Coordinates of C-alpha atoms and ligand atoms in Angstrom, one line a residue:
M1 CA 0.0 0.0 0.0
F2 CA 1.4 3.5 -0.9
S3 CA 2.1 5.9 2.0
K4 CA -0.9 8.2 2.5
L5 CA 1.2 11.3 2.9
Q6 CA 3.3 12.7 -0.1
Y7 CA 5.5 15.7 0.3
I8 CA 5.9 17.8 -2.9
S9 CA 9.1 19.7 -2.5
Q10 CA 9.5 23.3 -3.2
G11 CA 12.5 25.8 -3.1
N12 CA 14.3 28.1 -5.5
T13 CA 17.7 26.7 -5.1
V14 CA 19.2 23.1 -4.7
E15 CA 20.1 24.2 -1.1
Q16 CA 16.5 25.3 -0.4
Q17 CA 15.0 22.1 -1.9
L18 CA 17.4 19.8 -0.1
Y19 CA 16.9 21.6 3.4
N20 CA 12.9 21.3 2.8
I21 CA 13.1 17.8 1.7
H22 CA 15.5 16.8 4.7
Q23 CA 13.1 18.5 7.0
A24 CA 10.1 16.6 5.8
L25 CA 12.0 13.3 6.0
D26 CA 13.5 14.1 9.5
N27 CA 10.1 14.8 10.7
G28 CA 8.5 11.7 9.6
C29 CA 7.3 12.0 6.0
D30 CA 8.0 8.8 4.0
W31 CA 7.3 9.7 0.4
I32 CA 8.9 12.5 -1.3
Q33 CA 8.1 13.9 -4.8
M34 CA 11.0 16.2 -6.0
R35 CA 9.4 19.0 -7.8
F36 CA 12.0 21.6 -8.9
K37 CA 10.4 23.6 -11.7
N38 CA 13.1 26.3 -12.1
G39 CA 16.1 24.0 -11.6
N40 CA 18.4 23.5 -14.7
S41 CA 19.6 20.0 -15.7
N42 CA 22.7 20.1 -13.7
E43 CA 20.9 21.4 -10.5
L44 CA 18.2 18.8 -11.0
F45 CA 20.9 16.0 -11.2
T46 CA 22.7 17.3 -8.2
L47 CA 19.6 17.5 -6.1
A48 CA 18.3 14.2 -7.2
E49 CA 21.5 12.4 -6.3
A50 CA 21.4 14.0 -2.8
V51 CA 17.7 13.2 -2.4
K52 CA 18.1 9.6 -3.5
I53 CA 20.8 9.2 -0.7
L54 CA 18.6 10.7 1.8
C55 CA 15.6 8.7 0.9
N56 CA 17.5 5.5 1.1
E57 CA 18.7 6.6 4.6
Y58 CA 15.2 7.3 5.8
L59 CA 13.6 4.3 3.9
A60 CA 11.4 6.8 2.1
T61 CA 9.8 6.5 -1.3
F62 CA 11.4 8.9 -3.8
I63 CA 9.7 10.0 -7.1
I64 CA 10.5 12.8 -9.4
N65 CA 8.2 15.3 -11.0
D66 CA 8.1 15.2 -14.8
K67 CA 11.5 14.0 -15.5
V68 CA 11.5 10.3 -16.5
D69 CA 15.1 10.3 -17.9
L70 CA 16.4 11.7 -14.5
A71 CA 14.3 9.1 -12.6
I72 CA 15.9 6.4 -14.6
Q73 CA 19.4 7.9 -14.3
I74 CA 19.1 8.1 -10.5
N75 CA 17.1 4.9 -10.1
A76 CA 14.3 6.8 -8.3
D77 CA 11.1 4.9 -7.2
G78 CA 9.1 6.6 -10.0
V79 CA 7.7 9.7 -11.4
H80 CA 4.6 12.0 -11.5
L81 CA 3.4 12.9 -14.9
G82 CA 0.6 15.5 -15.9
A83 CA -1.0 16.2 -19.1
N84 CA 1.9 18.2 -20.4
D85 CA 4.5 15.6 -19.5
M86 CA 5.5 12.3 -21.3
K87 CA 2.7 10.0 -21.9
I88 CA 2.2 7.3 -19.1
G89 CA 2.4 4.5 -21.8
E90 CA 5.8 5.7 -23.0
A91 CA 7.1 6.3 -19.4
R92 CA 6.0 2.7 -18.6
N93 CA 8.0 1.3 -21.4
L94 CA 11.0 3.2 -20.2
L95 CA 10.7 2.5 -16.5
G96 CA 9.1 -0.8 -16.3
N97 CA 6.4 -2.3 -14.2
H98 CA 8.1 -2.0 -10.8
K99 CA 8.4 1.8 -10.8
I100 CA 5.6 4.2 -9.7
I101 CA 3.9 6.3 -12.2
G102 CA 1.5 8.8 -10.9
G103 CA -0.9 10.8 -13.0
T104 CA -2.8 14.1 -12.7
A105 CA -6.5 14.4 -12.9
N106 CA -8.9 17.4 -12.8
T107 CA -12.1 15.8 -14.1
F108 CA -13.7 12.2 -14.2
E109 CA -12.8 12.1 -17.9
D110 CA -9.1 12.5 -16.8
I111 CA -9.6 9.6 -14.4
I112 CA -11.1 7.3 -17.1
H113 CA -8.1 8.2 -19.4
L114 CA -5.7 7.5 -16.6
S115 CA -7.3 4.2 -15.7
K116 CA -6.8 3.1 -19.4
E117 CA -3.1 4.3 -19.1
K118 CA -2.7 2.1 -16.1
C119 CA -0.9 4.6 -13.7
D120 CA -0.3 3.5 -10.1
Y121 CA -2.0 6.5 -8.4
I122 CA -3.8 9.7 -9.3
G123 CA -3.3 13.2 -8.0
L124 CA -6.7 14.8 -8.3
G125 CA -6.7 18.5 -7.9
P126 CA -6.6 21.3 -7.3
Y127 CA -8.8 20.7 -4.3
K128 CA -8.6 24.4 -3.2
F129 CA -6.7 27.5 -4.6
T130 CA -3.0 27.4 -4.1
T131 CA -0.1 29.6 -5.2
T132 CA 2.4 26.6 -5.2
K133 CA 1.5 25.8 -8.7
T134 CA 1.1 28.7 -11.2
K135 CA -1.0 27.4 -14.1
L136 CA -3.8 25.8 -12.0
S137 CA -6.7 23.8 -13.5
P138 CA -10.2 24.7 -12.4
I139 CA -10.7 24.3 -8.6
I140 CA -12.5 21.1 -7.9
G141 CA -13.8 21.5 -4.3
L142 CA -15.4 18.7 -2.0
E143 CA -18.7 18.4 -3.8
K144 CA -17.0 17.6 -7.2
Y145 CA -14.4 15.4 -5.5
K146 CA -17.3 13.5 -4.0
R147 CA -19.0 13.1 -7.4
I148 CA -15.8 12.0 -9.1
L149 CA -15.0 9.4 -6.3
S150 CA -18.5 8.1 -6.3
K151 CA -18.3 7.7 -10.2
M152 CA -15.0 5.8 -9.7
Q153 CA -16.8 3.4 -7.4
E154 CA -19.7 2.9 -9.7
Q155 CA -17.2 2.1 -12.5
N156 CA -15.0 -0.1 -10.1
I157 CA -11.9 2.1 -10.8
Q158 CA -9.7 1.2 -7.9
I159 CA -6.6 3.4 -8.5
P160 CA -5.5 5.1 -5.2
V161 CA -6.5 8.9 -5.4
Y162 CA -4.4 11.6 -3.6
A163 CA -6.0 15.0 -3.0
I164 CA -3.8 17.9 -3.9
G165 CA -4.0 21.7 -3.8
G166 CA -4.2 23.8 -0.8
I167 CA -4.7 20.7 1.5
E168 CA -4.6 21.3 5.2
A169 CA -5.0 19.1 8.3
N170 CA -8.6 20.0 8.7
D171 CA -9.5 18.8 5.1
I172 CA -8.5 15.2 5.8
D173 CA -11.6 13.8 7.6
N174 CA -13.9 15.0 4.8
L175 CA -11.6 13.7 2.1
L176 CA -11.2 10.2 3.7
K177 CA -14.9 10.0 4.1
I178 CA -15.4 10.3 0.4
G179 CA -12.7 7.8 -0.4
I180 CA -9.5 9.6 -1.0
H181 CA -6.5 7.4 -0.3
G182 CA -4.2 10.1 0.8
I183 CA -2.9 13.6 0.3
A184 CA -0.1 15.3 -1.5
V185 CA 1.1 18.6 0.1
S186 CA 3.7 21.1 -0.5
K187 CA 3.3 24.4 1.3
L188 CA 1.8 22.8 4.4
L189 CA 5.2 21.0 5.2
T190 CA 7.5 23.7 3.9
N191 CA 9.1 26.2 6.4
N192 CA 6.7 25.1 9.1
P193 CA 8.2 25.4 12.7
F194 CA 6.0 22.6 13.9
T195 CA 6.6 20.0 11.1
K196 CA 7.2 17.0 13.4
E197 CA 3.9 17.6 15.3
L198 CA 2.0 18.3 12.2
I199 CA 3.3 15.2 10.3
I200 CA 2.3 13.2 13.5
Q201 CA -1.1 14.8 13.3
L202 CA -1.6 14.3 9.6
N203 CA -0.6 10.5 9.8
E204 CA -2.9 10.1 12.9
K205 CA -5.7 11.5 10.7
L206 CA -4.8 9.6 7.6
Y207 CA -4.3 6.2 9.2
V208 CA -7.2 6.4 11.5
N209 CA -8.7 3.1 10.4
F210 CA -5.4 1.1 10.3
Ligands
LIG1 C1 0.5 14.1 -6.4 C2 0.6 15.0 -7.6 N1 -0.6 15.4 -8.2 C3 -0.6 16.3 -9.2 C4 0.6 17.0 -9.6 C5 0.6 18.0 -10.7 O1 1.4 17.4 -11.7 P1 1.3 18.3 -13.2 O2 0.0 18.4 -13.6 O3 2.3 17.6 -14.2 O4 2.0 19.7 -12.7 P2 3.4 20.0 -12.2 O5 3.5 19.5 -10.8 O6 4.4 19.4 -13.2 O7 3.5 21.5 -12.4 C6 1.8 16.6 -9.0 N2 3.0 17.2 -9.3 N3 1.8 15.6 -7.9
LIG2 C1 1.7 20.4 -7.9 C2 0.2 20.8 -7.8 N1 -0.6 20.4 -8.7 C3 -1.9 20.8 -8.4 S1 -1.8 21.8 -7.0 C4 -0.2 21.5 -6.7 C5 0.5 22.2 -5.6 C6 0.1 21.8 -4.2 O1 0.8 22.5 -3.4 P1 0.2 23.0 -2.0 O2 -0.1 21.7 -1.1 O3 1.1 24.0 -1.5 O4 -1.1 23.6 -2.4
LIG3 MG1 4.3 17.8 -14.6

């Protein structure tokens, strides 16, 4: 079973990225998505090498946003791919069946497409407004999440869905009630003075029935 809490890294430099990722790992997060949008290829490689070592030390899952070639080079655990990234089928041919490939959905039609592409999990968002991602798709909100998850159940689509986009601790109970598997967060776990306590609180909420 995939971890229910995924930290999506942020930071404008390799040093900021590495600090934020290390903080998340050291305070109990066990799934890192390295997302470094303004890094050049050298910076991305340098960061990915260091994060791979850290994730090995912390026994954490390590996926890379967008960059399939880098994930192969570093032997990361997988990638996350959106509509403007490499097609999931092509990434699967390159990565093989034992690597994680996550896909992005904003509508139920996206979910149908991703289920045909056989991705391993779905990031459904944005749940709420967020400034972390600049080109945001339409905000989905709880009621539309409910409709989408209900349609997935009707059509027996069983891919784990992660809520993403402005997620906070007090969103978790409602999201779990409608069938969300977990959450993917960025701002919530970045530069937070109480990261350890917060991750404990998030995991207590996320794993409430385990
Ligand atoms: C878990 C998760 N869900 C969605 C996204 C968004 O991916 P994408 O649409 O490719 O946008 P960018 O993150 O590349 O700007 C994600 N990264 N992770
Ligand atoms: C990558 C991504 N895709 C949709 S929202 C988002 C950013 C989520 O970050 P935050 O948890 O800070 O809103
Ligand atoms: Mg992307």
